[in-house]
XYZ file of C-alpha atoms in Angstrom:
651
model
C 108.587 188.290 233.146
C 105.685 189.035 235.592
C 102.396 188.276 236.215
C 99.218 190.376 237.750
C 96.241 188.527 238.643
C 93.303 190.078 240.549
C 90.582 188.821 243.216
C 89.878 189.946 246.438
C 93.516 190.932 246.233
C 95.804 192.212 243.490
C 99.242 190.097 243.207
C 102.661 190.458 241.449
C 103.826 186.895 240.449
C 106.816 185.756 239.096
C 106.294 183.755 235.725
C 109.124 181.023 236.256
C 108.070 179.671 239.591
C 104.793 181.850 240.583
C 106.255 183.204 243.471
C 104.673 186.424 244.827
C 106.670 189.648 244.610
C 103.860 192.082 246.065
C 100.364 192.380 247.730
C 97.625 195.037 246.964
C 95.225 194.647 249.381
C 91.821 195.773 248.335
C 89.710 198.000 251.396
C 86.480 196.617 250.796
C 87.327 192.982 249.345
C 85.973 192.728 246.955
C 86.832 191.203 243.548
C 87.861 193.678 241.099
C 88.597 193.423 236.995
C 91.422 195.487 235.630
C 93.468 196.372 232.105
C 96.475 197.341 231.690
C 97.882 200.654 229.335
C 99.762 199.209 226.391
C 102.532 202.291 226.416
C 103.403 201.759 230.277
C 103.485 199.659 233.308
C 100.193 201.053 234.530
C 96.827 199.617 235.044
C 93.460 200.230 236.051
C 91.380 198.562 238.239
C 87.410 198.908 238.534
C 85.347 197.776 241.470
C 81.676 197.701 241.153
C 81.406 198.896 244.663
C 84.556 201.761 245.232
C 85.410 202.818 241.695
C 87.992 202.911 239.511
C 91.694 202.620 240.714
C 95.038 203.606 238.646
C 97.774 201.509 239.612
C 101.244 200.819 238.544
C 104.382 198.605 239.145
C 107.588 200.307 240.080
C 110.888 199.095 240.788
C 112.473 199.580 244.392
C 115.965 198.482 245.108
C 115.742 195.631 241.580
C 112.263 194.689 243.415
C 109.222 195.188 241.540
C 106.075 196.780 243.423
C 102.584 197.407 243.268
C 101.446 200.985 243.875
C 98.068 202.557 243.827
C 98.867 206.058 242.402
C 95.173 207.516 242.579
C 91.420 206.298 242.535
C 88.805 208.142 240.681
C 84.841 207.865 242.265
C 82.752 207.361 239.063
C 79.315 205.913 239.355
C 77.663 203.210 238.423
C 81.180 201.431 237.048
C 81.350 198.036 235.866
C 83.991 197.343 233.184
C 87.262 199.429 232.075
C 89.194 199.561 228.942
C 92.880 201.833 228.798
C 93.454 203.183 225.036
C 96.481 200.969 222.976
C 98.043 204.824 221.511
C 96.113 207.109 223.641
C 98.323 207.406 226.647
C 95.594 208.549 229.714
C 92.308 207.886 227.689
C 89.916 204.864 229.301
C 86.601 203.678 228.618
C 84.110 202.999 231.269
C 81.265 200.907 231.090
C 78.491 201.531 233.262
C 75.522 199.404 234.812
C 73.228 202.059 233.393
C 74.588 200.902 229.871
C 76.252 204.469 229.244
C 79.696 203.913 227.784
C 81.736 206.802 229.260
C 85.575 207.522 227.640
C 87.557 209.800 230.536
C 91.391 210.914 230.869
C 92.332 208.606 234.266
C 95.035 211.732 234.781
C 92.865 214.505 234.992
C 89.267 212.791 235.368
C 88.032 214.799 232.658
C 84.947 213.341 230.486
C 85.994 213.162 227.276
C 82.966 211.976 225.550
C 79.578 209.756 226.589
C 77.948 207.037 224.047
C 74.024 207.105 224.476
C 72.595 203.958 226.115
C 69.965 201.634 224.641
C 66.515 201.597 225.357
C 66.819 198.333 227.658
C 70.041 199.908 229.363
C 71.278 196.981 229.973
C 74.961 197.062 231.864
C 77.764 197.183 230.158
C 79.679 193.614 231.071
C 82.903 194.396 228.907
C 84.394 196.951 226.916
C 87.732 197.095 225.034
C 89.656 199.441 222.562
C 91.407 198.113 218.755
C 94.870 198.543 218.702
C 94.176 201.985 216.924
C 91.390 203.179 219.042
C 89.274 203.340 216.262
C 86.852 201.145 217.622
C 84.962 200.227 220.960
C 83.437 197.043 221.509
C 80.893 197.287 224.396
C 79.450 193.552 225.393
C 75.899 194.287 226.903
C 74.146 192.001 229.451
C 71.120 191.016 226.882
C 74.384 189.597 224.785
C 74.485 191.945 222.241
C 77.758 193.677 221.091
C 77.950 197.620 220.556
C 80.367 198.740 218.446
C 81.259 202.561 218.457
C 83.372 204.897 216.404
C 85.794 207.343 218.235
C 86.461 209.274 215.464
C 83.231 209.511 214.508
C 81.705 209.667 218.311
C 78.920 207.672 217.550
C 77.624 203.543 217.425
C 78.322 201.381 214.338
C 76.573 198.698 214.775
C 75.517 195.944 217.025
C 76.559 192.586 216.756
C 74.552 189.493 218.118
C 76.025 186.166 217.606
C 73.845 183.710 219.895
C 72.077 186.180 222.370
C 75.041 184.980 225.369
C 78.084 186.587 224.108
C 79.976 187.810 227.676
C 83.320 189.035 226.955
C 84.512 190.717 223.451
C 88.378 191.399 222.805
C 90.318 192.987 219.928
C 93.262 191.642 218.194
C 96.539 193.412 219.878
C 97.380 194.183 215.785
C 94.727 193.370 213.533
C 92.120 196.395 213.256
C 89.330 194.894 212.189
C 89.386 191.128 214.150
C 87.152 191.077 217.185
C 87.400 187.824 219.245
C 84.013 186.792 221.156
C 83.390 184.526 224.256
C 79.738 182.779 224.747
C 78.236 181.950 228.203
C 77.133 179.065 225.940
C 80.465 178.055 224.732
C 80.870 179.456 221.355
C 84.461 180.756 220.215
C 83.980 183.187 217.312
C 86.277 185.831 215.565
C 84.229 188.385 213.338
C 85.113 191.339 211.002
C 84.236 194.360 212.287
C 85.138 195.884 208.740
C 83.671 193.046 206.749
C 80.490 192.567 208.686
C 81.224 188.407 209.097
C 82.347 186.046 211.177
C 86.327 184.597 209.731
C 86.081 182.149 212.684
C 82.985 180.227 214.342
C 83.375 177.102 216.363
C 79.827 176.621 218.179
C 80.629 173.896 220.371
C 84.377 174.555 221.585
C 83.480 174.484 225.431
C 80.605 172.439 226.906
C 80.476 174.881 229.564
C 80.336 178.713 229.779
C 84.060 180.100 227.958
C 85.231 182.347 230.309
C 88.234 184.477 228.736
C 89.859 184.576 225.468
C 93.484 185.828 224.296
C 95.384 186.625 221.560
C 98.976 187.967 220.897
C 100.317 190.138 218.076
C 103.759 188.142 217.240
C 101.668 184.605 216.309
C 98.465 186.422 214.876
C 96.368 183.275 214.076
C 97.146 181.596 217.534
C 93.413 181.722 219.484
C 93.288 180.424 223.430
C 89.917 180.225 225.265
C 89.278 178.959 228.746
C 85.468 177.764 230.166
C 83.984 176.350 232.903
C 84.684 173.058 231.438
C 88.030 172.913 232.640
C 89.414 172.879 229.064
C 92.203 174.957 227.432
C 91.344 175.138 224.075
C 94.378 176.504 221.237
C 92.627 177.364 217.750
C 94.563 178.479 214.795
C 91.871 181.424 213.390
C 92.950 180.629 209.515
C 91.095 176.814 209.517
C 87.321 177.251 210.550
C 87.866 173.612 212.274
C 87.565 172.244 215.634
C 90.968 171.516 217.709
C 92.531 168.051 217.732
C 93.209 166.425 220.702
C 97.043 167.775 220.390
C 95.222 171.631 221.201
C 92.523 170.702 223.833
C 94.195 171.141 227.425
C 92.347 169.387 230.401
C 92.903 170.865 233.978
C 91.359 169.486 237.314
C 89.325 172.436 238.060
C 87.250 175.380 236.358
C 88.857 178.112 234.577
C 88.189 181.337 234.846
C 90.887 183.568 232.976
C 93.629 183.229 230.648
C 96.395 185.055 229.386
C 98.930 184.782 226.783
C 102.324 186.312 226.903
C 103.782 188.942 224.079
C 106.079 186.812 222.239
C 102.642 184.075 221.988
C 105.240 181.065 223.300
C 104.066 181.029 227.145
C 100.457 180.960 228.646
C 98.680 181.129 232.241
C 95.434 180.436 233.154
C 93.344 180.933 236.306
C 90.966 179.205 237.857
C 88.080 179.272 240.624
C 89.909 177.866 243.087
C 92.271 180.529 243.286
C 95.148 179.022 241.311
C 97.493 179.869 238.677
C 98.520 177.354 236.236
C 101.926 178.195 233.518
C 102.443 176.332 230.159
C 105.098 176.624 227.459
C 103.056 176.599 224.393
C 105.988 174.297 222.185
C 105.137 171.450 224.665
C 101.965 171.456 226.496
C 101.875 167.610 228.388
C 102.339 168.887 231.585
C 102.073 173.452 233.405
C 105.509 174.629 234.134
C 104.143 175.543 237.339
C 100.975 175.056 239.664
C 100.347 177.327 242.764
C 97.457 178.460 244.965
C 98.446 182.470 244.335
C 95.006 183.404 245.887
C 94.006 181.053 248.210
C 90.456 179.748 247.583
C 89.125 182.894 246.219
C 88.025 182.722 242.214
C 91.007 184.684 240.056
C 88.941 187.375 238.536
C 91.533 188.533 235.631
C 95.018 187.775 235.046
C 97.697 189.215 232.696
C 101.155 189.332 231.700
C 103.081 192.650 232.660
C 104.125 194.291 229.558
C 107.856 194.524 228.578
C 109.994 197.444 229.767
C 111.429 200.167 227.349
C 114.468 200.332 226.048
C 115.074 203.407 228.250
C 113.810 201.323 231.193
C 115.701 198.654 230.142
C 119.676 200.656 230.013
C 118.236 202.407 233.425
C 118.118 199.108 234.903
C 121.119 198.218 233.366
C 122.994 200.551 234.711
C 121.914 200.576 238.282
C 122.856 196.590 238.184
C 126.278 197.635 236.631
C 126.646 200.456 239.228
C 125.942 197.882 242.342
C 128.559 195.340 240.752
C 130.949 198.179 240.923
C 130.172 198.946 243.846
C 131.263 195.772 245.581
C 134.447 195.610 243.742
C 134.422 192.329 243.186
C 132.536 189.951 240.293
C 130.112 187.836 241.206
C 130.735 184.121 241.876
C 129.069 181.946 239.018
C 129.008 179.132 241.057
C 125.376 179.087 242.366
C 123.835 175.554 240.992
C 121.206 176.391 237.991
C 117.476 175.760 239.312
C 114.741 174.763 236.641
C 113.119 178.264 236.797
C 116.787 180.048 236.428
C 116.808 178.151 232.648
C 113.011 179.160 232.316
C 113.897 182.367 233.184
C 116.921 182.404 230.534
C 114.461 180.962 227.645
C 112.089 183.605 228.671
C 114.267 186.398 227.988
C 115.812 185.044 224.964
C 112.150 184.344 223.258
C 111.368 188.098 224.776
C 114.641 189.597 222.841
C 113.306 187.915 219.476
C 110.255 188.988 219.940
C 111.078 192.680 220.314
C 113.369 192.153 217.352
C 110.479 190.493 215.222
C 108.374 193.722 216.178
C 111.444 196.037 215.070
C 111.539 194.248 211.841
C 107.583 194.286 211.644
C 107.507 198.071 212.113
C 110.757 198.937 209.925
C 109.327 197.062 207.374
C 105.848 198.825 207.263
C 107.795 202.188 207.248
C 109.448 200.959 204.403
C 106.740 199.956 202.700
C 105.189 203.331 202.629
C 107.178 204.347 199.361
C 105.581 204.277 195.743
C 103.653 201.334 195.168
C 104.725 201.333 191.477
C 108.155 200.984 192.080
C 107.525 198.133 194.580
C 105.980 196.778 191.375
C 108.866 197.199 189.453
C 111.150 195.518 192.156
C 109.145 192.245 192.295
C 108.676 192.184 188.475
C 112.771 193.294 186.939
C 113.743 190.059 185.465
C 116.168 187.480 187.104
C 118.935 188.203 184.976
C 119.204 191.998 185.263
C 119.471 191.769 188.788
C 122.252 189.415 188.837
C 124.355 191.549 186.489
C 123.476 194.406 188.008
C 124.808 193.057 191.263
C 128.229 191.965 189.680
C 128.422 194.926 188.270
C 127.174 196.826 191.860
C 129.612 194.361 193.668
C 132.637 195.363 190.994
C 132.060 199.142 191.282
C 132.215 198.896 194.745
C 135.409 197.221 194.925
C 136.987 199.897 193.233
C 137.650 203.709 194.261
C 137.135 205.505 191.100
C 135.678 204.479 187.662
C 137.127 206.018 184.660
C 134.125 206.448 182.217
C 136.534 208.791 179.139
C 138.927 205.389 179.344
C 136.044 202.552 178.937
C 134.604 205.267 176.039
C 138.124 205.102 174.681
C 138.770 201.405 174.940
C 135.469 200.073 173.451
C 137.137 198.815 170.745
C 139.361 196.751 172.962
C 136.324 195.134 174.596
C 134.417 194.258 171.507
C 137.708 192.446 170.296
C 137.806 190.845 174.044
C 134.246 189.470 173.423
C 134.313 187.908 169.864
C 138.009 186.621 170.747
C 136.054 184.750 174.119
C 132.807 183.880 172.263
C 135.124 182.420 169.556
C 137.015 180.161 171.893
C 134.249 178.940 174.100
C 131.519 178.196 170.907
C 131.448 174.496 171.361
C 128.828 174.635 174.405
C 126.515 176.973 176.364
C 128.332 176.428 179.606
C 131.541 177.776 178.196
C 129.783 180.683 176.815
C 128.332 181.487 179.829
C 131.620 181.200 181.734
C 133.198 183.435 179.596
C 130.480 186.299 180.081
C 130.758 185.653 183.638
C 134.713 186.460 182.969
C 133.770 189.507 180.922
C 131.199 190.734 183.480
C 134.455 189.909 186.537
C 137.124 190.907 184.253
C 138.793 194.751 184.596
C 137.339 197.283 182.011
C 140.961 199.130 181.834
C 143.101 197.802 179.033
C 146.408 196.748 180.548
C 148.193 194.940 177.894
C 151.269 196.440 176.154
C 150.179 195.690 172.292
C 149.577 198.540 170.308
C 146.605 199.609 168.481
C 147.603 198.030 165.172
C 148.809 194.479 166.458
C 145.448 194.447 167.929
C 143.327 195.088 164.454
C 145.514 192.826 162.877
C 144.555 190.398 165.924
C 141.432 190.424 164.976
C 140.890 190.280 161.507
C 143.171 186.845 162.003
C 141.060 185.624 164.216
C 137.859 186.151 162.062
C 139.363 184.266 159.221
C 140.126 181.524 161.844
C 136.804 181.353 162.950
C 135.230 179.876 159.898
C 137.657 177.211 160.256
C 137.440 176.561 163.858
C 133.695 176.237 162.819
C 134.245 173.320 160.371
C 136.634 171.146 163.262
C 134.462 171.701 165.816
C 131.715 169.057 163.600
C 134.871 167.019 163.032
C 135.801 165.956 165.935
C 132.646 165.547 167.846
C 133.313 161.911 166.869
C 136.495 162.261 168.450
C 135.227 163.569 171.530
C 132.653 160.755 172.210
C 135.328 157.908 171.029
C 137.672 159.716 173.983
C 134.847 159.914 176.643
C 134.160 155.826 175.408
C 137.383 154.628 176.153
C 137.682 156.820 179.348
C 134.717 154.575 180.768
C 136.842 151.373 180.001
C 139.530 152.677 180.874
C 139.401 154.485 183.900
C 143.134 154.898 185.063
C 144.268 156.269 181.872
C 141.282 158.317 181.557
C 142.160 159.879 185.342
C 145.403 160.562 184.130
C 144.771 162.406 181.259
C 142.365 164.394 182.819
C 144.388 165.865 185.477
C 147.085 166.841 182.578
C 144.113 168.301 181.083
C 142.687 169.897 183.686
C 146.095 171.484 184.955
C 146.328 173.364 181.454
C 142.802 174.408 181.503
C 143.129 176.594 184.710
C 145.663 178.765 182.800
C 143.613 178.905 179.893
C 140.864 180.181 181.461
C 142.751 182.755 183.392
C 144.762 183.799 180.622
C 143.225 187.554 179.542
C 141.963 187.752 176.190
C 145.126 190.965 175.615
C 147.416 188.448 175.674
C 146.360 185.890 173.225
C 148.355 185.120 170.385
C 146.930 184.302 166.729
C 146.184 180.336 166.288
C 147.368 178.322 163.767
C 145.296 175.174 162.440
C 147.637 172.732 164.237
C 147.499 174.248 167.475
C 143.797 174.305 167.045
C 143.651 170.684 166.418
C 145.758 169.939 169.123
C 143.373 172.165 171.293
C 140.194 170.710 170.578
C 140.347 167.481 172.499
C 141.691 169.577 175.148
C 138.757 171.286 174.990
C 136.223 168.898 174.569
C 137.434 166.494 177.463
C 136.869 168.713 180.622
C 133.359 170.320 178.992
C 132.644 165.982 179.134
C 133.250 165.664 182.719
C 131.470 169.086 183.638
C 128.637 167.754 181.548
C 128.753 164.867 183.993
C 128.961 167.256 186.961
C 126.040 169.213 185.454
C 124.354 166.118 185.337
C 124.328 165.317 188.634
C 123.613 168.531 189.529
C 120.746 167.927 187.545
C 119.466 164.770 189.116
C 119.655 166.433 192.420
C 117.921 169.550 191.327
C 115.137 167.284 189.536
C 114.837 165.722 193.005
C 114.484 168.491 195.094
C 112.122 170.087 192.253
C 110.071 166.939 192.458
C 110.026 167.141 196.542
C 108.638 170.512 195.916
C 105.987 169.872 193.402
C 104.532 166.654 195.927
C 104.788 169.219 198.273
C 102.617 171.862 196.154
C 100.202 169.378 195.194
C 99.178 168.314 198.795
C 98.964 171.522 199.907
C 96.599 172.303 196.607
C 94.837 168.644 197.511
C 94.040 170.360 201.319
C 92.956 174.146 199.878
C 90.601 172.361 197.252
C 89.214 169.845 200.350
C 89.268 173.135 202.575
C 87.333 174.589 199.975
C 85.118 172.018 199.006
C 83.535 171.894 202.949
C 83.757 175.597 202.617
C 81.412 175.419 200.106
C 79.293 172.882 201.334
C 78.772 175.031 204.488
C 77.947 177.534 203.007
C 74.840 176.245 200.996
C 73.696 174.770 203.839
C 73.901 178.022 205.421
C 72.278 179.476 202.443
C 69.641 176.947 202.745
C 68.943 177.469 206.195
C 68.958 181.284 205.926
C 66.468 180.694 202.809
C 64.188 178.716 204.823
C 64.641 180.713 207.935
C 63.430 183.785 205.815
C 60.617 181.807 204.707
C 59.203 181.015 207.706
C 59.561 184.414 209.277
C 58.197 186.370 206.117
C 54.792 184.332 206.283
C 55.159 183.717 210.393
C 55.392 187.642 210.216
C 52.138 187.833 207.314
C 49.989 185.531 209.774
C 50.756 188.216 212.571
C 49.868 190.989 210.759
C 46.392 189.244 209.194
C 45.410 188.375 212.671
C 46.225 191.794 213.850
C 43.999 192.909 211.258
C 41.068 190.809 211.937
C 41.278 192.028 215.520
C 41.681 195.448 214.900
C 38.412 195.117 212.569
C 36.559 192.648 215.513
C 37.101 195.617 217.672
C 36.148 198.597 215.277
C 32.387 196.299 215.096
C 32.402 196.414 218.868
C 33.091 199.655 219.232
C 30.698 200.920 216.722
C 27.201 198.189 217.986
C 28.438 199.768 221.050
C 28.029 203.648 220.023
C 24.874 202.558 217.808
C 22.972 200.561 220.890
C 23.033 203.928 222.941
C 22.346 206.285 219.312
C 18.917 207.921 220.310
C 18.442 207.593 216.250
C 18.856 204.181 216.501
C 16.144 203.745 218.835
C 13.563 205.936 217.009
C 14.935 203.770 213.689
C 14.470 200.605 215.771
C 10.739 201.234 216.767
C 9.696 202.591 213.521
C 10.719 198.820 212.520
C 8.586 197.213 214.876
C 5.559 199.911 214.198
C 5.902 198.718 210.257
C 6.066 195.011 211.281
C 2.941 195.450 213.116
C 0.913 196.914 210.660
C 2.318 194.562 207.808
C 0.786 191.663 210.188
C -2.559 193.714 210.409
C -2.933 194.329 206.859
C -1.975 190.537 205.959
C -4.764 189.417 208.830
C -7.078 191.939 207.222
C -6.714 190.205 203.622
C -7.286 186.814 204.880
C -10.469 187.524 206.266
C -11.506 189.431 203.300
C -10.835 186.335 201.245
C -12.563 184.429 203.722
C -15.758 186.253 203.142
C -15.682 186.387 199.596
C -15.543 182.094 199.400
């Protein structure tokens, strides 16, 4: 299992002990991002400065190298994305805020999303793992979501305005996992419009990268500034015990998680790269300066080879062991990373067997629902006859359907001649359907048809009577099981006769027996009655330990109905306060937003009165208006002066 992990240089690492199998060196050094192409061992690398670069890792004599196969000049590029099905499709984010999807093979635009009015640049883009969707993460901290089917944006998401890297689930649709430059860990729903996972304060420093895996799909491992490793499970909405918070001596930059979700690596600014086995996390299977002082940019596992890869390889190993004639010497001592290296590939080979079963059994689930519902509803008991009966037909190499028509007779007689001798309990009754479910269905016996009628009718007029000693000797049964308690040696011994005759009974066919007489069934009945006693024991210890385990199971039940409802109950509690807060948050923006719009109006009116003693002061109407005013004022004043003095001369 490899690692590639970018800065100013791209390196080929070996997970066990982190030693470097090959050197890209960049022209222009410069830090670079990359992603790799889920259906091969190629990735593609995007430099802000030179462009994009397709790259891929090829084997050379059982060495594994890093090749640049070509570079493609695109403007303005800042992020890449490679398709999950799509085998040469990639998505380009640009600093324009264009999101561009091209085939890397033949550089051919394949389609171009619009870009917002701020065009801010695109900081992160990534495909679902149907290339349905796009995520785009946006420098304002917004989150575009487009539609490649339908060639055109969803949505846009905004969870706290700082959102700086988005990723899909590897094999859930509709699950989008979100990084904060503030330190918020989210998952949301692209389907469902809501967020399944929110933990505002899981870094106290920027989070950096987040990862997921398809074979553990709840497992959730982010990486910040803080120089914490946090491990979320996505199904609890809770914040990490101390058990998942990891604590390293520097900042982290990236992280990665492996396929089968049981290893990790992280990067940080110093230019390390730091290994964990997720079963025990105390202390990094390795530690080692990979890029020496310069800040790891991205780092990722390389994905697994194919099964045609895989024989290829196989047989140019088996080819150079031929080759030198002789086997190779198993004496070379066992380092640390040659067991890590065995545990690797055995969790590797489950994990590509866990996928096999995963996609075999979503194949087979793509039959009619209703007889799925017909499967998980047939009672209990038909399917275990039918699988005796399955089991028994399969045993044999024909099946003679005229002779069972033509013995039915025989088989009625073989079931009223068993139900008649095994009528004293429910156990014995159910052995001796088990024996008439096992037994053959061709008649062997020699009696002929006669003898047999006669048979029967004998052993219905027995019946009644074997009815009337079975109530009889109940008495007689307990009194023997009494003085088997006090006397236990006698008791042993009699049971062993007992039990060495009931073997043949049992396996005696029902053909071959003969009619019984009342003595015989007298001297039966204890015989009977004695080894049903000491199953009945049996039975009830199996009991006792079945009550246990059932008892186990129900405390076991009830806690884990005790955490859903207290799950549930702060489920609910959150969400009214949420509800609360949204109320109140609505509140104040309605009338924040009606005190906005009143003031506009009041300006809008102050300026229409401005605008208008404006227009009126230079109105030539206005003036001739105005000094008709004054002319009327004046002569008012004359004629008021002019009836004062009048009065004044008439005292």
């Amino acid at each position: 299992m490899y690692l590639i992990s970018t800065s100013k240089k791209t390196i080929l690492s070996d997970f066990a002990d982190l030693e470097t199998k090959s050197v890209f060196v960049h022209p222009n050094g410069e830090s670079t991002d990359f992603q790799f192409n889920a259906q091969r061992r190629v990735f593609v690398e995007v430099d802000k400065k030179a462009g994009l670069a397709v790259m891929r890792i090829k084997e050379k004599q059982n060495t594994p190298e890093i090749q640049r196969v070509r570079k493609l000049t695109i403007e303005n590029a800042y992020s890449v994305s490679c398709a999950k099905t799509a085998s040469n499709q990639i998505a380009i984010g640009q600093s324009s805020g264009f999101v561009k999807l091209f085939d890397f093979r033949t550089a051919e635009l394949i389609h171009r999303y619009p870009a917002d009015q701020s065009r801010s640049t695109v900081l992160y883009v990534d495909y679902n793992c149907t290339d349905d969707y796009i995520a785009a993460v946006l420098e304002t901290g917004k989150i575009n979501i487009y539609g490649t089917k339908t060639k055109q944006k969803i949505e846009t998401v905004t969870i706290d305005d700082h959102t700086t890297l988005a990723r899909f689930h590897p094999s859930k649709r509709f699950h989008l996992a979100i990084a904060s430059y503030k330190g918020t860990v989210s998952v949301y729903d692209v389907h469902a419009k809501r967020n399944i996972f929110l933990i505002s304060e899981a870094h106290d420093a920027p989070c950096r990268d987040v990862s997921m895996c398809s074979s553990q799909p709840s497992l959730l491992v982010s990486v910040g500034y803080d120089c914490k490793i946090n491990i979320f499970d996505i199904r609890r909405n809770k914040a990490q015990s101390s058990s998942g918070r990891l604590t390293y001596s520097h900042p982290l930059s990236t992280g990665a998680l492996s396929e089968c979700g049981t290893y990790f690596c992280a990067g940080n600014l110093k230019g390390e790269l730091i290994t964990y086995d997720m079963r025990s996390t105390k202390s990094p299977l390795a530690v080692r300066p990979v890029h020496e002082g310069c800040a790891v940019s991205r780092v990722a596992f390389v994905p697994m080879l194919t099964e045609e890869q895989q024989s290829s390889s196989f047989t140019s190993c088996s080819n150079a062991t031929m080759e030198a004639g002789k086997p190779v010497a198993a004496l070379v001592e066992q380092t640390p990373s040659d067991e890590l290296r065995k545990s690797i590939a055995a969790n590797l080979l489950q994990t590509q067997q866990q996928l096999a079963t995963m996609s075999i059994g979503y194949s087979s689930k793509q039959r009619d629902s209703f007889c799925d519902f017909l499967d998980a509803h047939r009672p209990r008991g038909l399917d275990r006859m039918s699988t005796r009966l399955t089991t028994a037909t399969a045993r044999r190499d024909s099946f003679d359907w005229d002779a069972l028509q033509a013995k039915q007779n025989n088989e009625e007689q073989r079931q009223s001649i068993c139900a008649t001798s095994s009528g004293l309990s429910s156990l014995d009754s159910v052995d001796s359907l088990q024996q008439t479910l096992s037994g053959p269905l061709r008649d062997r016996s020699n009696v002929s048809g006669d003898a047999k009628l006669k048979r029967i009718t004998e052993t219905d007029e027995h019946s009644a009577h074997l009815h009337e000693l079975q109530l009889a000797n109940c008495s007689v049964a307990s009194s023997c099981a009494g003085s088997d308690k006090e006397n236990p040696t006698v008791a042993d011994v009699e049971r062993k006769q007992r039990l060495r005759l009931l073997p043949a009974s049992r396996n005696s066919t029902p053909h071959h027996v003969t009619p019984v007489t009342g003595n015989k069934s007298i001297d039966m009945l204890p015989q009977q009655l004695l080894p049903k006693t000491s199953s009945g024991l049996s039975t009830e210890t199996t009991d006792g330990a079945e009550h246990a385990d059932l008892a186990k199971e129900l405390a076991d039940v009830r806690k884990e109905h005790a955490e859903l409802l207290h799950f549930l109950d702060e489920r609910f509690v959150k969400m009214e306060k949420e509800l609360k807060w949204s109320d109140e948050k609505t509140r104040f923006m309605l009338f924040s937003e009606m005190a906005n719009y009143w003031q506009q109006q009041v300006n809008s009116t102050q300026e229409i009165r401005d605008t208008l003693d404006v227009l009126l002061r230079k109105d030539r109407f206005v003036h001739e208006f105005a000094s008709l005013q004054q002319e009327n004022e004046q002569l008012r004043e004359q004629l008021q002066q002019l009836l004062n003095e009048r009065q004044s001369e008439d005292a």
